[in-house]
Short mmCIF file of C-alpha atoms and ligand atoms in Angstrom, two decimals:
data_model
loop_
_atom_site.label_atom_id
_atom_site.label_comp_id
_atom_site.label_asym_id
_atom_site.label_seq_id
_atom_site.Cartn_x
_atom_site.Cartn_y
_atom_site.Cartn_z
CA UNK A 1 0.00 0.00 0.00
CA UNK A 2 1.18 3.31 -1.10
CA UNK A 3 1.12 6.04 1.61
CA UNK A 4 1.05 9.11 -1.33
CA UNK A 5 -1.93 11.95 0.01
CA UNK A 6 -2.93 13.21 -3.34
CA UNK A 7 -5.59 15.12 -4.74
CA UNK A 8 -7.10 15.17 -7.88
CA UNK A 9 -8.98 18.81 -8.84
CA UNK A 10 -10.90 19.59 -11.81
CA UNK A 11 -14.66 20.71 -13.28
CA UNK A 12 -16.74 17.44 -14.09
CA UNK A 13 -16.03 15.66 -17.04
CA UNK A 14 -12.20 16.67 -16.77
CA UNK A 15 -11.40 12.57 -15.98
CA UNK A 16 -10.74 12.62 -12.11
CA UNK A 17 -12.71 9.45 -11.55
CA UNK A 18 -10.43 7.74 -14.94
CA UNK A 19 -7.16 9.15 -13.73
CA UNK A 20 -8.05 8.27 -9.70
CA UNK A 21 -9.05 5.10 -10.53
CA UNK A 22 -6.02 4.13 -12.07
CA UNK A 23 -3.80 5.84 -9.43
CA UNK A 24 -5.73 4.06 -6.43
CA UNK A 25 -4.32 0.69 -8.66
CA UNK A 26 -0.87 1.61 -9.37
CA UNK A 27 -0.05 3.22 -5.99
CA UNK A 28 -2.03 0.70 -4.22
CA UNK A 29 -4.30 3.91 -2.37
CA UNK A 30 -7.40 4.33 -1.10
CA UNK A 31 -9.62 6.00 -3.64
CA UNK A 32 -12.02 8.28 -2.10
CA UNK A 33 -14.86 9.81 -3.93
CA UNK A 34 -17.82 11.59 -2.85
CA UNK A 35 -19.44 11.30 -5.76
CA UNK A 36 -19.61 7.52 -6.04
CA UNK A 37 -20.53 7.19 -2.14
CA UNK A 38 -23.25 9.88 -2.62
CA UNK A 39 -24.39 7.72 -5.73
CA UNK A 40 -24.51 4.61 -3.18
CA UNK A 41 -26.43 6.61 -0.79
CA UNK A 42 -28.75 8.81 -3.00
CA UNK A 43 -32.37 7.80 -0.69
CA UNK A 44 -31.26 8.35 2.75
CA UNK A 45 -33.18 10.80 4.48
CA UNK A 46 -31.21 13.73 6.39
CA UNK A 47 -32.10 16.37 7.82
CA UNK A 48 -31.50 18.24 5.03
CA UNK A 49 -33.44 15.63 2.47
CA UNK A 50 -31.99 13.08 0.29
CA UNK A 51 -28.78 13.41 -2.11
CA UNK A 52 -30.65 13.01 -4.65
CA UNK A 53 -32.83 15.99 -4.38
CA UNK A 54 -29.62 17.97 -4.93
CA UNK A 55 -27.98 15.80 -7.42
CA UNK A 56 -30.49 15.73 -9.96
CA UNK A 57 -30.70 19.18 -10.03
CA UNK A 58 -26.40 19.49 -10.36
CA UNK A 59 -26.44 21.15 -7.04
CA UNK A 60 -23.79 20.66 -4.17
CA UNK A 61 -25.16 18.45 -1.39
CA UNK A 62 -24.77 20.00 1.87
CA UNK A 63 -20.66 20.13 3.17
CA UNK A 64 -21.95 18.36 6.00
CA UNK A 65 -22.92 15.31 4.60
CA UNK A 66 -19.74 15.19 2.77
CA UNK A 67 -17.72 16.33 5.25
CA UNK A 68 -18.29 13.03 7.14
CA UNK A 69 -17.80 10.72 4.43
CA UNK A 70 -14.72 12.30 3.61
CA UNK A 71 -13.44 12.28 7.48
CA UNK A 72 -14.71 8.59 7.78
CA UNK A 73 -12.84 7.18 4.74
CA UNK A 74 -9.55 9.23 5.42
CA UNK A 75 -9.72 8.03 8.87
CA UNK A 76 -9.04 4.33 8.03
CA UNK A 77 -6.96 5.08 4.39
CA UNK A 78 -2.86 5.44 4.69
CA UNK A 79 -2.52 7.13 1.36
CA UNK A 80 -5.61 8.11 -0.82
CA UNK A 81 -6.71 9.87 -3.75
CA UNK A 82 -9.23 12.43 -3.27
CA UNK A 83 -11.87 13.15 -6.02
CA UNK A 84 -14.62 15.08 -6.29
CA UNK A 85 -13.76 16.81 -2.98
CA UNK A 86 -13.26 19.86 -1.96
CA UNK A 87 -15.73 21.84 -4.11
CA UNK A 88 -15.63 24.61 -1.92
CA UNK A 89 -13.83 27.15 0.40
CA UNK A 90 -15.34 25.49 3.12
CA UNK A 91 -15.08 22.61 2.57
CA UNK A 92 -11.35 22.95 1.95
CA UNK A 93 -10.85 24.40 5.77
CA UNK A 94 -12.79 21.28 6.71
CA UNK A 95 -9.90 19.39 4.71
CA UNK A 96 -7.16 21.14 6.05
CA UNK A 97 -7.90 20.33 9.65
CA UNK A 98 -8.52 16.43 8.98
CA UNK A 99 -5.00 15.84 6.41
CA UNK A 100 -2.07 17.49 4.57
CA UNK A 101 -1.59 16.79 0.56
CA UNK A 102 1.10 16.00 -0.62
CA UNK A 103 0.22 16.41 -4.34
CA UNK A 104 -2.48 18.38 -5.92
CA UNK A 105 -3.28 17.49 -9.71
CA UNK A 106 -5.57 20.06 -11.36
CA UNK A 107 -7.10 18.47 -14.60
CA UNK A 108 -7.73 21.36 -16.83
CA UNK A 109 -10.01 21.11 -20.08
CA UNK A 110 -12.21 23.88 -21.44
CA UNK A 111 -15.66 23.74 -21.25
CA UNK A 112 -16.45 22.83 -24.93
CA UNK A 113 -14.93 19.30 -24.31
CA UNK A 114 -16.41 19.09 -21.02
CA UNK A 115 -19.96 19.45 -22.46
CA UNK A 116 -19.53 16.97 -24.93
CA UNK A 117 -17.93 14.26 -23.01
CA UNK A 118 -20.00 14.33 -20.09
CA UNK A 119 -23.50 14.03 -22.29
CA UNK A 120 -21.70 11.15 -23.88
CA UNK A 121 -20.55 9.23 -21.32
CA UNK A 122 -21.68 5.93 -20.45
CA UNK A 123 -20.90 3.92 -17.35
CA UNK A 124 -20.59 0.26 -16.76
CA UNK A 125 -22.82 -0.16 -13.83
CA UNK A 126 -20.70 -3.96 -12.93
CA UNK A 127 -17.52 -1.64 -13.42
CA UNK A 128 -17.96 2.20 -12.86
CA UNK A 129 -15.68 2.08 -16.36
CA UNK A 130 -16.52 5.07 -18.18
CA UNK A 131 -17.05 4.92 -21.58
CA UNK A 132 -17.94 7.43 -23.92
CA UNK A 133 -20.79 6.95 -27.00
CA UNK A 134 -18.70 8.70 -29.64
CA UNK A 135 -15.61 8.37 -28.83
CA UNK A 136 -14.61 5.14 -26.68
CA UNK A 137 -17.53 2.50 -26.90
CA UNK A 138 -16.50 -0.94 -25.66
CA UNK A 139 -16.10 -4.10 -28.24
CA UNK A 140 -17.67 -6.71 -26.05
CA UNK A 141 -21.64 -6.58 -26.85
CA UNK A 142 -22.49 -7.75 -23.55
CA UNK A 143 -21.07 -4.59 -21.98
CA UNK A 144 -22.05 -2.35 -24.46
CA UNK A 145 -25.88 -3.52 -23.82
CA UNK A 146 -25.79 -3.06 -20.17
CA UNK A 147 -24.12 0.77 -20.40
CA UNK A 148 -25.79 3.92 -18.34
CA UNK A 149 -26.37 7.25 -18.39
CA UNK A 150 -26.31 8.86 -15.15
CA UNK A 151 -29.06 11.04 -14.24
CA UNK A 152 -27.06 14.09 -14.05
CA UNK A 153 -25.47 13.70 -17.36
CA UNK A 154 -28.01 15.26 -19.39
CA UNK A 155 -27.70 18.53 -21.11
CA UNK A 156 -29.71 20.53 -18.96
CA UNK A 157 -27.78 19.10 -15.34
CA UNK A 158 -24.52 19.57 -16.97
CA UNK A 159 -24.80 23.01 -17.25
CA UNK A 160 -25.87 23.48 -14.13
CA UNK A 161 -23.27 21.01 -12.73
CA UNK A 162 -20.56 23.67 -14.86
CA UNK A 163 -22.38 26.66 -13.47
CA UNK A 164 -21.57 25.36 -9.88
CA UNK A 165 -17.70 24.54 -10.45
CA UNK A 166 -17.45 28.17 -12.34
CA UNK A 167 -18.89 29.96 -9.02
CA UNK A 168 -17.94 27.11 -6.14
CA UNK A 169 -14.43 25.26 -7.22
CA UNK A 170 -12.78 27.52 -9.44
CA UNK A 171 -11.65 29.84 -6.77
CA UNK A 172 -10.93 26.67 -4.40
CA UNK A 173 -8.28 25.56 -7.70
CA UNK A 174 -6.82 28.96 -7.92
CA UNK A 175 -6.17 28.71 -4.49
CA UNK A 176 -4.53 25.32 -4.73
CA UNK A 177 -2.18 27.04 -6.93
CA UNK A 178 -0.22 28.00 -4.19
CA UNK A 179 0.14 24.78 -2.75
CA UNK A 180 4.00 23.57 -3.25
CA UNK A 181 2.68 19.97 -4.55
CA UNK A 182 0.73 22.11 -7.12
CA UNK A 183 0.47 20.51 -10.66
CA UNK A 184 -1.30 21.50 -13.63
CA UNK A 185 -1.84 18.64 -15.86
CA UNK A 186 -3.11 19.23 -19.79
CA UNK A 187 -6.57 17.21 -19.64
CA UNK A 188 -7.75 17.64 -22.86
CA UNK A 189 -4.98 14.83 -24.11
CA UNK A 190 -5.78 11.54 -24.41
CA UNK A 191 -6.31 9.67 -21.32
CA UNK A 192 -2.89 7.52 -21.59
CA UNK A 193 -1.56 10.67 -22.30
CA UNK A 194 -3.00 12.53 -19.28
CA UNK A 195 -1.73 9.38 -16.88
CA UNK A 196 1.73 9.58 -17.99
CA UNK A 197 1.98 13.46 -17.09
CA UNK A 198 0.19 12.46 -13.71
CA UNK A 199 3.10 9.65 -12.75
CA UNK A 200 5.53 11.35 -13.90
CA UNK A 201 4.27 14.15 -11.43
CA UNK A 202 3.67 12.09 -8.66
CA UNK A 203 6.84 10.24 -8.41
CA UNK A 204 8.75 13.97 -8.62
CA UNK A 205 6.97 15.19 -5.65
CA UNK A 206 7.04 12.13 -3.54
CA UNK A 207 10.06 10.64 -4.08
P1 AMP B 1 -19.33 13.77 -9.26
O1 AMP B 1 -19.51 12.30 -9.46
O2 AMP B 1 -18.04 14.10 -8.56
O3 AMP B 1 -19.51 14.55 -10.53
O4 AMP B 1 -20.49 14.24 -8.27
C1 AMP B 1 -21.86 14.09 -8.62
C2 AMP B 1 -22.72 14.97 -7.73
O5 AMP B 1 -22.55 14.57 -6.35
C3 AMP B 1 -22.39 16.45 -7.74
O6 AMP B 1 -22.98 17.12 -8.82
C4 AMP B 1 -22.95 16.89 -6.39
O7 AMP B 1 -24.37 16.95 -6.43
C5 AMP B 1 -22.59 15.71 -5.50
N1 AMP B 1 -21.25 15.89 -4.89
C6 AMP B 1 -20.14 15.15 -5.12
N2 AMP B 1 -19.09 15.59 -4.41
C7 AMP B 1 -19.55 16.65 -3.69
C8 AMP B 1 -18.96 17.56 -2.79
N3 AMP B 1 -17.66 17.50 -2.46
N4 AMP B 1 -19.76 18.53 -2.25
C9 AMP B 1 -21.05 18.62 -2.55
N5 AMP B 1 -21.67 17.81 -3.42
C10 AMP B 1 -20.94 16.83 -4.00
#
C-alpha cells in the first residue's frame, strides 16, 4: 500500500474518476470519492433531504454530509486519492484540519470538451468504467448492452453542474495554486496521455 496523500482537482467531465481510478491501482491507495458514495447513498433521508434531491438538479449536497464521508474514509486510508472533494472554500478548511496533501493534480479542459464528453458518457454499472458513446464504446456486446447514463449527465444538469464549479471550485483551484505539490496537468490529451503526465508528477513530488 502506497502512503502518497494526493488530490485530484478539476470541473466534471475533466477525468478525475479515470485518472483516480487508475492511481488508487498503481499506488495501491485508497480511492475516495464523494461522488460515487453519494451515488450509493442517494435515498437516505437527512435532515437536510436526500442526495438526490440535490444531485439531480447538479447542485452541491450539503458540506456536511460530505464532510463526514470524507473524514470517515480518510480516517481508516494510509494514502488516498481524493476526487470530487473539496468543491468549496469550506469545505477545503474542513480538509485542512482532517490531512495534509502531498500532491495536488488540477485536470484542466475547457468547457467545450467538457460538455460533450459528459452528455456522452456511459458507465458500466458492474464496473464504474466510463465509456464514452462517440468516442470510446467498448467491443464486447455484452457490456455495451448493459451501459448507463447517469441522471445528471443530461444537457440541462450539466450546465448546471458547470455553473456550480465556475462559481464554487474555481476559486478553491486557484487557491490550490499556491500549494508547493501544485500541478497542472493538460486534460484535454488523451487519457494515456494525461496518466503519464500524472506519474511522472507524482513520483517527482514524492520521491
Ligand atoms: P461527481 O460524481 O463528482 O460529478 O459528483 C456528482 C454529484 O454529487 C455532484 O454534482 C454533487 O451533487 C454531489 N457531490 C459530489 N461531491 C460533492 C462535494 N464535495 N460537495 C457537494 N456535493 C458533492
Amino acid at each position: 500500500m502506497g502512503d502518497q496523500q494526493i488530490l485530484i482537482i478539476g470541473a466534471p467531465g475533466a477525468g478525475k474518476g479515470t485518472q483516480s481510478k487508475r492511481l488508487a491501482e498503481e499506488y495501491g491507495l485508497e480511492h475516495v470519492t464523494t461522488g460515487d458514495a453519494l451515488r450509493e447513498n442517494k435515498d437516505v433521508e437527512t435532515e437536510h433531504g436526500t442526495p438526490r434531491e440535490y444531485m439531480e438538479a447538479g447542485e452541491l449536497v450539503p458540506d456536511e454530509l460530505v464532510n463526514e464521508i470524507v473524514k470517515e474514509a480518510l480516517e481508516s486510508a494510509d494514502g488516498y486519492v481524493l476526487d470530487g472533494y473539496p468543491r468549496n472554500e469550506s469545505q477545503v478548511e474542513y480538509l485542512e484540519g482532517i490531512t495534509e496533501l502531498d500532491v495536488v493534480l488540477h485536470l484542466e479542459v475547457g468547457e467545450e470538451t467538457l460538455v460533450d464528453r459528459l452528455t456522452g458518457r456511459r458507465v458500466d454499472p458492474e464496473t464504474g468504467d466510463n465509456y464514452h458513446v462517440e468516442f470510446d464504446m467498448p467491443d464486447d456486446e455484452e457490456i455495451r448492452e448493459r451501459l448507463e447514463q447517469r441522471d445528471d449527465d443530461t444537457e440541462e444538469t450539466v450546465r448546471e453542474r458547470l455553473r456550480v464549479f465556475e462559481e464554487n471550485t474555481k476559486p478553491v483551484i486557484e487557491n490550490y495554486e499556491d500549494h508547493e505539490g501544485y500541478v497542472r496537468i493538460d486534460g484535454e490529451q488523451s487519457p494515456d496521455e494525461v496518466w503519464d503526465d500524472i506519474r511522472e508528477a507524482v513520483n517527482e513530488r514524492t520521491a
